Short mmCIF file of C-alpha atoms and ligand atoms in Angstrom, two decimals:
data_model
loop_
_atom_site.label_atom_id
_atom_site.label_comp_id
_atom_site.label_asym_id
_atom_site.label_seq_id
_atom_site.Cartn_x
_atom_site.Cartn_y
_atom_site.Cartn_z
CA UNK A 17 0.34 -0.51 -0.57
CA UNK A 18 1.40 3.01 -1.22
CA UNK A 19 1.31 5.95 1.93
CA UNK A 20 1.15 8.25 -0.76
CA UNK A 21 -0.83 8.51 -4.11
CA UNK A 22 1.66 9.72 -5.71
CA UNK A 23 5.78 9.39 -6.17
CA UNK A 24 5.58 13.55 -7.23
CA UNK A 25 3.45 16.33 -7.73
CA UNK A 26 4.86 19.39 -10.10
CA UNK A 27 3.19 22.54 -9.52
CA UNK A 28 3.48 24.59 -12.90
CA UNK A 29 3.19 22.73 -16.38
CA UNK A 30 5.73 25.28 -17.92
CA UNK A 31 9.08 23.38 -18.71
CA UNK A 32 10.87 22.66 -16.11
CA UNK A 33 7.48 20.99 -14.69
CA UNK A 34 6.87 19.43 -17.78
CA UNK A 35 10.13 18.09 -18.14
CA UNK A 36 10.41 16.79 -14.71
CA UNK A 37 7.58 14.87 -14.56
CA UNK A 38 7.26 12.95 -17.93
CA UNK A 39 11.57 11.82 -16.99
CA UNK A 40 10.09 11.37 -13.37
CA UNK A 41 6.94 8.65 -14.73
CA UNK A 42 9.62 7.27 -17.08
CA UNK A 43 11.50 5.67 -14.36
CA UNK A 44 8.82 4.18 -12.97
CA UNK A 45 7.32 6.96 -10.11
CA UNK A 46 3.23 8.33 -10.66
CA UNK A 47 3.36 11.97 -11.39
CA UNK A 48 0.93 14.32 -11.24
CA UNK A 49 1.11 17.75 -12.78
CA UNK A 50 -1.38 20.82 -11.76
CA UNK A 51 -1.86 23.40 -13.69
CA UNK A 52 -4.07 26.27 -14.47
CA UNK A 53 -3.85 28.03 -17.86
CA UNK A 54 -2.09 27.10 -21.23
CA UNK A 55 0.32 24.02 -21.35
CA UNK A 56 3.65 24.79 -21.81
CA UNK A 57 4.44 27.53 -19.61
CA UNK A 58 5.64 30.75 -20.85
CA UNK A 59 8.71 29.26 -23.54
CA UNK A 60 5.81 28.24 -24.92
CA UNK A 61 2.78 30.62 -25.22
CA UNK A 62 4.07 34.15 -23.96
CA UNK A 63 7.67 34.07 -24.65
CA UNK A 64 10.57 32.10 -26.46
CA UNK A 65 7.80 30.45 -29.01
CA UNK A 66 5.66 33.35 -30.40
CA UNK A 67 8.66 35.61 -30.27
CA UNK A 68 10.91 33.62 -32.26
CA UNK A 69 8.04 33.51 -34.62
CA UNK A 70 7.18 36.54 -35.28
CA UNK A 71 11.09 37.56 -35.20
CA UNK A 72 11.00 35.39 -38.82
CA UNK A 73 8.13 37.63 -39.75
CA UNK A 74 9.64 40.66 -39.03
CA UNK A 75 12.64 39.21 -40.84
CA UNK A 76 10.71 39.42 -44.68
CA UNK A 77 11.44 42.88 -44.21
CA UNK A 78 14.29 43.21 -43.80
CA UNK A 79 14.49 40.24 -46.18
CA UNK A 80 12.82 42.06 -49.33
CA UNK A 81 14.34 46.12 -48.20
CA UNK A 82 17.82 44.20 -49.43
CA UNK A 83 16.26 41.81 -52.67
CA UNK A 84 16.68 45.30 -55.00
CA UNK A 85 21.02 44.82 -54.40
CA UNK A 86 20.30 40.99 -55.99
CA UNK A 87 17.92 41.94 -58.97
CA UNK A 88 14.58 41.96 -57.59
CA UNK A 89 11.75 44.42 -57.63
CA UNK A 90 9.37 44.03 -55.28
CA UNK A 91 5.74 44.92 -54.96
CA UNK A 92 4.09 46.64 -52.62
CA UNK A 93 3.85 45.88 -48.82
CA UNK A 94 1.59 45.45 -46.33
CA UNK A 95 2.29 43.22 -43.04
CA UNK A 96 -1.57 42.15 -41.51
CA UNK A 97 -0.53 41.71 -38.24
CA UNK A 98 -4.29 39.38 -37.35
CA UNK A 99 -3.40 37.16 -40.08
CA UNK A 100 0.78 36.73 -38.12
CA UNK A 101 -1.31 36.40 -35.23
CA UNK A 102 -3.83 34.11 -35.84
CA UNK A 103 -1.64 31.92 -37.48
CA UNK A 104 0.96 32.30 -34.75
CA UNK A 105 -2.25 31.55 -32.26
CA UNK A 106 -3.16 28.22 -33.38
CA UNK A 107 1.07 26.74 -34.03
CA UNK A 108 1.61 27.97 -29.63
CA UNK A 109 -2.57 25.82 -30.00
CA UNK A 110 -0.94 22.93 -31.86
CA UNK A 111 2.03 22.81 -28.96
CA UNK A 112 -0.34 23.40 -25.42
CA UNK A 113 -1.27 19.80 -27.73
CA UNK A 114 1.96 18.52 -28.20
CA UNK A 115 2.50 19.06 -24.64
CA UNK A 116 -0.45 17.25 -23.16
CA UNK A 117 0.39 14.42 -24.82
CA UNK A 118 3.57 14.07 -24.02
CA UNK A 119 1.99 13.33 -20.94
CA UNK A 120 0.04 11.61 -21.50
CA UNK A 121 2.18 10.05 -23.32
CA UNK A 122 4.54 9.37 -21.00
CA UNK A 123 1.47 8.33 -18.27
CA UNK A 124 2.38 11.67 -15.84
CA UNK A 125 -1.87 12.49 -14.53
CA UNK A 126 -2.59 16.23 -15.59
CA UNK A 127 -4.41 18.12 -13.28
CA UNK A 128 -6.42 21.10 -15.07
CA UNK A 129 -6.89 23.74 -11.78
CA UNK A 130 -5.09 26.11 -9.34
CA UNK A 131 -3.16 24.17 -6.50
CA UNK A 132 -1.87 25.32 -3.12
CA UNK A 133 -0.02 23.16 -1.20
CA UNK A 134 -1.83 22.11 2.54
CA UNK A 135 0.66 20.25 4.16
CA UNK A 136 4.88 19.58 2.97
CA UNK A 137 2.42 16.40 1.91
CA UNK A 138 -1.22 17.95 0.46
CA UNK A 139 -1.88 19.88 -2.08
CA UNK A 140 -5.69 21.26 -2.88
CA UNK A 141 -6.08 21.20 -6.08
CA UNK A 142 -10.03 23.03 -6.90
CA UNK A 143 -11.21 21.30 -3.70
CA UNK A 144 -9.78 18.30 -3.86
CA UNK A 145 -6.16 16.50 -2.16
CA UNK A 146 -3.45 14.92 -3.54
CA UNK A 147 -1.11 13.78 -1.68
CA UNK A 148 2.91 13.28 -2.53
CA UNK A 149 6.30 12.28 -1.64
CA UNK A 150 7.81 14.44 -3.00
CA UNK A 151 6.11 18.16 -4.86
CA UNK A 152 8.16 19.99 -7.55
CA UNK A 153 6.85 23.82 -7.72
CA UNK A 154 8.10 25.05 -11.04
CA UNK A 155 4.64 28.07 -11.18
CA UNK A 156 7.72 29.93 -13.23
CA UNK A 157 6.79 34.10 -13.80
CA UNK A 158 4.56 36.82 -15.31
CA UNK A 159 6.64 40.43 -16.52
CA UNK A 160 6.48 42.58 -14.14
CA UNK A 161 5.25 46.65 -14.37
CA UNK A 162 6.57 50.21 -13.08
CA UNK A 163 5.47 51.86 -10.29
CA UNK A 164 4.23 54.71 -11.52
CA UNK A 165 1.03 56.19 -12.03
CA UNK A 166 -1.57 54.86 -15.58
CA UNK A 167 1.52 51.92 -15.63
CA UNK A 168 -1.71 50.58 -15.77
CA UNK A 169 -2.52 51.94 -19.64
CA UNK A 170 0.74 50.11 -20.96
CA UNK A 171 1.38 46.70 -22.31
CA UNK A 172 3.38 43.91 -20.49
CA UNK A 173 5.35 41.45 -23.46
CA UNK A 174 2.21 39.51 -22.35
CA UNK A 175 -0.01 40.97 -24.84
CA UNK A 176 2.36 42.62 -26.93
CA UNK A 177 1.56 38.54 -28.72
CA UNK A 178 -1.98 39.60 -28.56
CA UNK A 179 -2.50 42.51 -29.69
CA UNK A 180 -5.50 43.70 -32.70
CA UNK A 181 -3.78 46.11 -34.40
CA UNK A 182 -0.15 46.44 -35.30
CA UNK A 183 1.28 49.64 -33.31
CA UNK A 184 2.10 52.81 -35.59
CA UNK A 185 3.37 54.12 -32.55
CA UNK A 186 5.13 52.10 -29.60
CA UNK A 187 7.51 53.45 -26.66
CA UNK A 188 9.65 50.68 -25.30
CA UNK A 189 10.66 51.01 -20.97
CA UNK A 190 13.18 48.49 -20.69
CA UNK A 191 17.07 47.65 -21.69
CA UNK A 192 17.05 43.85 -21.24
CA UNK A 193 16.03 41.27 -23.21
CA UNK A 194 12.54 41.45 -23.45
CA UNK A 195 13.36 45.28 -24.77
CA UNK A 196 15.40 45.18 -27.29
CA UNK A 197 13.88 41.87 -29.37
CA UNK A 198 10.02 43.99 -29.55
CA UNK A 199 12.04 46.62 -30.78
CA UNK A 200 13.73 44.93 -33.43
CA UNK A 201 10.61 43.14 -34.28
CA UNK A 202 8.10 46.80 -34.35
CA UNK A 203 10.70 48.18 -35.93
CA UNK A 204 10.73 44.93 -38.85
CA UNK A 205 6.86 45.58 -38.66
CA UNK A 206 6.65 49.04 -39.20
CA UNK A 207 6.22 50.00 -35.89
CA UNK A 208 8.23 54.23 -34.89
CA UNK A 209 9.54 52.61 -31.81
CA UNK A 210 11.30 54.68 -28.77
CA UNK A 211 13.41 52.71 -25.91
CA UNK A 212 14.11 54.23 -23.33
CA UNK A 213 16.71 52.73 -20.47
CA UNK A 214 17.13 54.10 -17.19
CA UNK A 215 21.07 54.48 -16.98
CA UNK A 216 24.25 55.00 -19.89
CA UNK A 217 23.42 51.76 -22.54
CA UNK A 218 21.38 49.21 -21.58
CA UNK A 219 21.81 45.19 -21.93
CA UNK A 220 23.08 45.62 -18.76
CA UNK A 221 25.50 42.49 -17.81
CA UNK A 222 26.44 41.40 -21.71
CA UNK A 223 29.78 42.61 -23.03
CA UNK A 224 30.69 45.75 -24.16
CA UNK A 225 31.24 45.69 -27.33
CA UNK A 226 27.96 43.51 -27.95
CA UNK A 227 25.53 46.53 -26.04
CA UNK A 228 27.43 48.76 -28.02
CA UNK A 229 27.13 47.66 -30.85
CA UNK A 230 23.74 46.82 -31.19
CA UNK A 231 22.89 50.16 -29.89
CA UNK A 232 24.52 51.19 -33.11
CA UNK A 233 22.55 48.38 -35.45
CA UNK A 234 19.54 49.45 -33.63
CA UNK A 235 20.10 52.98 -34.14
CA UNK A 236 21.03 52.58 -38.02
CA UNK A 237 17.14 50.62 -38.01
CA UNK A 238 16.13 54.13 -36.98
CA UNK A 239 14.38 53.02 -33.46
CA UNK A 240 14.60 55.79 -30.92
CA UNK A 241 17.47 55.44 -28.36
CA UNK A 242 17.12 56.96 -25.32
CA UNK A 243 19.70 55.84 -22.63
CA UNK A 244 19.10 57.56 -19.01
CA UNK A 245 15.49 58.26 -20.06
CA UNK A 246 13.46 56.31 -18.20
CA UNK A 247 8.76 56.78 -17.83
CA UNK A 248 7.62 58.29 -15.15
CA UNK A 249 3.78 58.46 -15.96
CA UNK A 250 1.51 57.74 -18.63
CA UNK A 251 -1.78 59.47 -19.19
CA UNK A 252 -4.14 59.04 -21.97
CA UNK A 253 -3.43 61.90 -24.85
CA UNK A 254 -7.40 62.18 -27.06
CA UNK A 255 -5.76 59.29 -29.34
CA UNK A 256 -3.23 57.40 -28.26
CA UNK A 257 -1.20 58.19 -25.02
CA UNK A 258 1.15 60.50 -23.51
CA UNK A 259 3.88 59.53 -22.10
CA UNK A 260 6.12 61.60 -19.76
CA UNK A 261 9.86 60.52 -18.66
CA UNK A 262 12.47 61.57 -15.82
CA UNK A 263 14.58 63.95 -18.63
CA UNK A 264 11.22 65.76 -19.81
CA UNK A 265 9.87 65.34 -21.81
CA UNK A 266 6.26 63.82 -23.10
CA UNK A 267 5.63 61.59 -25.93
CA UNK A 268 3.05 60.80 -27.93
CA UNK A 269 2.57 57.28 -28.79
CA UNK A 270 -0.46 54.56 -29.38
CA UNK A 271 0.96 51.41 -27.29
CA UNK A 272 3.53 51.26 -24.60
CA UNK A 273 5.65 48.24 -23.42
CA UNK A 274 6.85 47.48 -19.94
CA UNK A 275 9.68 46.10 -20.64
CA UNK A 276 10.96 45.91 -17.02
CA UNK A 277 11.90 42.80 -15.56
CA UNK A 278 10.21 39.36 -14.73
CA UNK A 279 9.22 38.21 -11.04
CA UNK A 280 8.27 34.67 -9.46
CA UNK A 281 4.89 33.50 -9.96
CA UNK A 282 4.90 32.31 -5.80
CA UNK A 283 2.63 33.81 -4.62
CA UNK A 284 -0.86 32.50 -3.44
CA UNK A 285 -0.07 28.55 -3.76
CA UNK A 286 0.46 27.72 0.10
CA UNK A 287 4.68 28.33 -0.37
CA UNK A 288 5.36 30.65 3.36
CA UNK A 289 2.36 28.55 4.95
CA UNK A 290 3.97 25.47 4.23
CA UNK A 291 7.63 27.41 5.55
CA UNK A 292 8.99 27.26 2.46
CA UNK A 293 11.42 30.34 2.18
CA UNK A 294 10.83 33.26 -0.12
CA UNK A 295 13.62 36.07 -0.75
CA UNK A 296 13.01 39.94 -1.06
CA UNK A 297 11.59 39.04 -4.86
CA UNK A 298 9.01 36.26 -4.13
CA UNK A 299 11.30 33.55 -5.37
CA UNK A 300 11.94 30.57 -3.43
CA UNK A 301 15.77 29.72 -2.18
CA UNK A 302 16.49 26.41 -2.80
CA UNK A 303 20.07 24.34 -2.68
CA UNK A 304 22.33 23.53 -5.25
CA UNK A 305 19.91 20.50 -6.46
CA UNK A 306 16.94 22.48 -5.86
CA UNK A 307 15.61 21.83 -2.96
CA UNK A 308 13.95 24.04 -0.77
CA UNK A 309 14.33 23.80 3.34
CA UNK A 310 10.72 22.23 2.86
CA UNK A 311 13.02 18.70 2.43
CA UNK A 312 10.79 16.50 0.67
CA UNK A 313 9.41 19.63 -1.75
CA UNK A 314 12.03 21.04 -4.67
CA UNK A 315 11.84 23.76 -6.83
CA UNK A 316 13.34 24.66 -10.53
CA UNK A 317 13.21 27.43 -13.13
CA UNK A 318 12.29 30.74 -13.17
CA UNK A 319 10.22 30.47 -9.90
CA UNK A 320 13.79 30.30 -8.71
CA UNK A 321 15.07 33.47 -10.10
CA UNK A 322 18.89 31.70 -11.01
CA UNK A 323 18.69 31.74 -15.28
CA UNK A 324 15.18 32.45 -16.51
CA UNK A 325 16.15 30.55 -19.20
CA UNK A 326 14.25 27.63 -20.56
CA UNK A 327 17.39 25.15 -21.09
CA UNK A 328 18.52 26.02 -17.94
CA UNK A 329 14.99 25.15 -16.07
CA UNK A 330 15.28 22.25 -18.50
CA UNK A 331 18.47 20.85 -16.85
CA UNK A 332 17.37 22.26 -13.50
CA UNK A 333 14.80 19.50 -14.45
CA UNK A 334 16.62 16.92 -14.72
CA UNK A 335 19.00 17.13 -13.13
CA UNK A 336 16.57 17.40 -9.75
CA UNK A 337 14.84 13.77 -11.81
CA UNK A 338 18.58 12.38 -11.63
CA UNK A 339 18.20 13.45 -7.88
CA UNK A 340 15.82 11.41 -6.36
CA UNK A 341 14.69 8.83 -8.97
CA UNK A 342 18.16 7.28 -10.87
CA UNK A 343 19.18 7.53 -7.12
CA UNK A 344 22.67 10.33 -8.87
CA UNK A 345 22.50 13.67 -6.67
CA UNK A 346 23.47 15.83 -9.79
CA UNK A 347 23.69 19.54 -9.08
CA UNK A 348 22.74 21.95 -12.88
CA UNK A 349 26.15 22.84 -13.42
CA UNK A 350 25.41 26.95 -14.36
CA UNK A 351 29.77 27.60 -16.19
CA UNK A 352 29.06 28.80 -20.03
CA UNK A 353 25.90 28.60 -20.59
CA UNK A 354 24.84 30.36 -24.52
CA UNK A 355 22.48 32.61 -25.23
CA UNK A 356 21.23 34.66 -28.05
CA UNK A 357 18.94 37.45 -27.93
CA UNK A 358 16.67 37.31 -30.70
CA UNK A 359 16.83 41.44 -31.78
CA UNK A 360 17.75 42.39 -34.90
CA UNK A 361 20.66 41.39 -36.09
CA UNK A 362 20.91 39.09 -33.05
CA UNK A 363 23.26 38.56 -30.33
CA UNK A 364 24.73 35.01 -29.33
CA UNK A 365 27.27 34.93 -26.69
CA UNK A 366 28.76 32.25 -24.04
CA UNK A 367 31.68 32.02 -20.72
CA UNK A 368 33.46 35.50 -19.57
CA UNK A 369 32.74 39.01 -21.35
CA UNK A 370 35.87 40.59 -20.53
CA UNK A 371 34.49 43.27 -18.49
CA UNK A 372 34.25 39.47 -15.95
CA UNK A 373 37.35 38.02 -17.18
CA UNK A 374 40.14 41.12 -16.09
CA UNK A 375 38.53 40.04 -12.86
CA UNK A 376 40.26 36.60 -12.65
CA UNK A 377 42.37 36.32 -15.46
CA UNK A 378 44.45 38.23 -17.72
CA UNK A 379 43.69 37.82 -20.96
CA UNK A 380 44.26 38.98 -24.51
CA UNK A 381 41.16 40.51 -26.59
CA UNK A 382 40.52 38.58 -30.06
CA UNK A 383 37.31 41.43 -32.16
CA UNK A 384 36.69 41.75 -35.53
CA UNK A 385 34.05 44.05 -36.26
CA UNK A 386 32.63 42.91 -40.67
CA UNK A 387 30.67 43.62 -43.10
CA UNK A 388 28.84 40.73 -43.76
CA UNK A 389 29.17 38.93 -47.23
CA UNK A 390 25.68 39.77 -48.37
CA UNK A 391 25.31 43.44 -47.68
CA UNK A 392 27.74 44.44 -50.01
CA UNK A 393 24.84 43.98 -52.51
CA UNK A 394 21.85 44.36 -51.16
CA UNK A 395 23.61 47.91 -49.82
CA UNK A 396 22.55 47.26 -46.32
CA UNK A 397 24.83 49.45 -43.63
CA UNK A 398 25.08 46.81 -41.23
CA UNK A 399 28.11 45.78 -39.47
CA UNK A 400 29.21 42.11 -37.67
CA UNK A 401 31.00 42.20 -34.74
CA UNK A 402 32.24 38.94 -33.22
CA UNK A 403 34.63 38.84 -30.15
CA UNK A 404 37.09 36.29 -28.50
CA UNK A 405 38.12 36.31 -24.35
CA UNK A 406 41.20 34.08 -24.87
CA UNK A 407 43.10 32.87 -20.82
CA UNK A 408 46.77 34.47 -21.80
CA UNK A 409 48.30 32.30 -19.62
CA UNK A 410 46.67 28.54 -20.50
CA UNK A 411 45.38 29.62 -23.74
CA UNK A 412 41.78 29.31 -22.70
CA UNK A 413 39.00 30.95 -24.57
CA UNK A 414 37.15 31.99 -21.92
CA UNK A 415 34.11 34.22 -24.03
CA UNK A 416 32.13 34.37 -27.35
CA UNK A 417 30.07 36.78 -28.21
CA UNK A 418 28.80 37.93 -31.48
CA UNK A 419 26.13 40.55 -32.56
CA UNK A 420 24.75 38.97 -35.80
CA UNK A 421 22.66 37.07 -38.15
CA UNK A 422 22.04 34.08 -36.48
CA UNK A 423 24.19 34.63 -33.98
CA UNK A 424 22.60 32.32 -31.84
CA UNK A 425 23.05 29.28 -34.48
CA UNK A 426 26.45 30.41 -34.51
CA UNK A 427 27.38 30.66 -30.91
CA UNK A 428 25.92 27.28 -30.33
CA UNK A 429 28.49 25.12 -31.74
CA UNK A 430 31.19 27.30 -30.10
CA UNK A 431 29.32 26.40 -26.71
CA UNK A 432 30.14 22.62 -27.56
CA UNK A 433 33.84 24.19 -28.03
CA UNK A 434 34.04 25.82 -24.45
CA UNK A 435 32.48 23.08 -22.79
CA UNK A 436 35.22 21.03 -23.74
CA UNK A 437 37.80 23.46 -22.63
CA UNK A 438 38.94 24.52 -25.83
CA UNK A 439 42.34 27.09 -26.56
CA UNK A 440 43.12 29.21 -28.83
CA UNK A 441 44.48 27.09 -30.71
CA UNK A 442 43.30 24.65 -31.37
CA UNK A 443 40.19 27.73 -32.17
CA UNK A 444 42.69 28.38 -34.82
CA UNK A 445 43.46 24.72 -35.28
CA UNK A 446 40.42 24.40 -36.59
CA UNK A 447 39.45 25.03 -40.29
CA UNK A 448 37.00 27.42 -41.55
CA UNK A 449 33.93 26.71 -43.64
CA UNK A 450 34.18 29.60 -46.50
CA UNK A 451 32.45 31.87 -46.92
CA UNK A 452 30.60 31.59 -44.18
CA UNK A 453 30.72 34.52 -41.41
CA UNK A 454 31.01 32.03 -38.57
CA UNK A 455 34.61 31.30 -39.98
CA UNK A 456 36.22 34.78 -38.65
CA UNK A 457 35.66 33.21 -34.83
CA UNK A 458 38.34 30.01 -36.44
CA UNK A 459 40.88 33.10 -38.61
CA UNK A 460 41.53 36.20 -35.96
CA UNK A 461 44.90 35.96 -35.12
CA UNK A 462 46.37 38.98 -33.69
CA UNK A 463 44.82 40.25 -30.83
CA UNK A 464 44.05 43.06 -30.08
P1 NDP B 514 15.56 41.78 -17.62
O1 NDP B 514 15.81 41.64 -16.84
O2 NDP B 514 16.70 40.55 -19.07
O3 NDP B 514 15.92 43.24 -17.72
C1 NDP B 514 15.07 44.37 -17.40
C2 NDP B 514 15.48 45.50 -18.17
O4 NDP B 514 14.24 46.23 -17.33
C3 NDP B 514 16.47 46.15 -17.30
O5 NDP B 514 17.31 46.38 -18.32
C4 NDP B 514 16.69 47.40 -15.66
O6 NDP B 514 17.51 47.69 -15.37
C5 NDP B 514 15.30 47.59 -16.92
N1 NDP B 514 15.03 47.68 -15.02
C6 NDP B 514 14.47 46.64 -14.27
N2 NDP B 514 13.63 47.69 -12.85
C7 NDP B 514 13.47 48.73 -13.41
C8 NDP B 514 12.94 50.60 -12.90
N3 NDP B 514 12.26 49.82 -11.40
N4 NDP B 514 13.20 51.05 -13.93
C9 NDP B 514 13.06 50.65 -14.90
N5 NDP B 514 14.16 50.27 -14.98
C10 NDP B 514 13.36 48.81 -14.94
O7 NDP B 514 14.12 41.35 -17.97
P2 NDP B 514 12.97 41.20 -18.94
O8 NDP B 514 12.11 41.91 -19.00
O9 NDP B 514 13.79 41.61 -20.41
O10 NDP B 514 13.23 39.93 -19.54
C11 NDP B 514 13.20 38.62 -18.40
C12 NDP B 514 13.83 37.39 -18.13
O11 NDP B 514 13.46 36.78 -19.52
C13 NDP B 514 15.32 38.15 -19.06
O12 NDP B 514 16.31 38.47 -17.71
C14 NDP B 514 15.89 36.54 -19.77
O13 NDP B 514 16.76 35.86 -18.31
C15 NDP B 514 14.59 35.31 -20.17
N6 NDP B 514 14.41 35.94 -21.66
C16 NDP B 514 15.12 35.09 -22.33
C17 NDP B 514 14.19 35.72 -23.57
C18 NDP B 514 15.63 34.48 -24.85
O14 NDP B 514 17.06 33.31 -23.86
N7 NDP B 514 16.22 35.30 -25.73
C19 NDP B 514 14.10 36.38 -24.31
C20 NDP B 514 13.31 37.07 -23.10
C21 NDP B 514 13.27 37.17 -22.21
P3 NDP B 514 19.00 48.20 -14.76
O15 NDP B 514 19.44 47.02 -16.14
O16 NDP B 514 19.91 48.86 -15.04
O17 NDP B 514 18.27 46.83 -14.06
#
């Protein structure tokens, strides 16, 4: 007779929760998962997937612009935003279905409804209670808003994916991933875009050359970048919205998108009542094995606010399944996690920035800035920037950074090299693929 209804009950069916539930079930464990919204979490519904689909839509605008140099004549162009959003929604629905089928096929019981912890082994879902030996909290996060008058008139990324009309003008507040990605999307689709960031240069935490290169490229595309500037009040105007900012200016726009960070979704699910510690941002505090201070309760993904990326949540989930169901205590390895920002052009990065590397290493820096071959004929004045940070003492490559087309695709391969501890000599000994932009990473000979 089993003491509990389930071996594992997961709250939240996003990237981390679904992966943990499915992988645990394949070991023969009895697993349930609760979800009160659509399956797939932020990534599938209001994050990575719809964002990338909109980025593809945006890139067509650029391709039409560039086509003339290659002999094409492109006629009148028009973006049907409603069609784009409807097609995107259809694809998301298909993915929601796939997530349901994956859970079903692996024998995971899905409960639709909001879950709440009653005690350390009991969860209430829609007025029924279930017990579990292990409980996993994987509730993700939600966008935050600036605390300013009229903040409710702005949208966040959640609403941006479902707008009825493409705004003629949009002001984006923030300077992180979401701000620069949406700036690129709206700009390429034809909206007039302004981006307000509170500091001297956006994308804090990225390599300085990445930040300045992207800023230059965004300006070339006509995005109105305003640094040291932040909205401080929003009002309804006669037609759209009026934004007052910290520099004293007022701007009239159709939409204001707040992209000022995300907060963990941890309220109202009984976490603190059962003794789980939350930090000042409301994130679940966990150890290296994703365990909370209540020994049978774990948390992975954005609700822990460690590194808020889908593949990281999945990695944490896999490590947890190893720990709990394969008798192999495993901690997620956070070193050399690559990431891409789907701005126009893209950013791809892995390892240490120049600034970080200088703190503990003597380094050589290799940098190349060039016009991609395509633009010698398209006429576009866009530059690609690539950069390698190398430890001068042992020749190890510590960081790889790129701004340019397909940077995410290119840097994924570089990330394997860094994970293997590749040296600059090994980069140099690698034969390039010609003609590509990526070959530049194996042909940079002179440090700057
Ligand atoms: P980020 O944390 O990346 O950026 C938040 C931005 O808002 C920063 O520029 C920050 O400024 C600014 N900000 C925060 N608080 C305030 C404030 N009170 N007033 C003015 N500005 C403020 O958050 P995002 O919302 O862009 O994205 C959330 C997370 O989602 C990312 O960090 C990333 O982990 C993930 N993500 C990943 C993507 C990908 O992999 N491509 C895509 C989208 C999201 P400052 O830097 O000065 O603090």
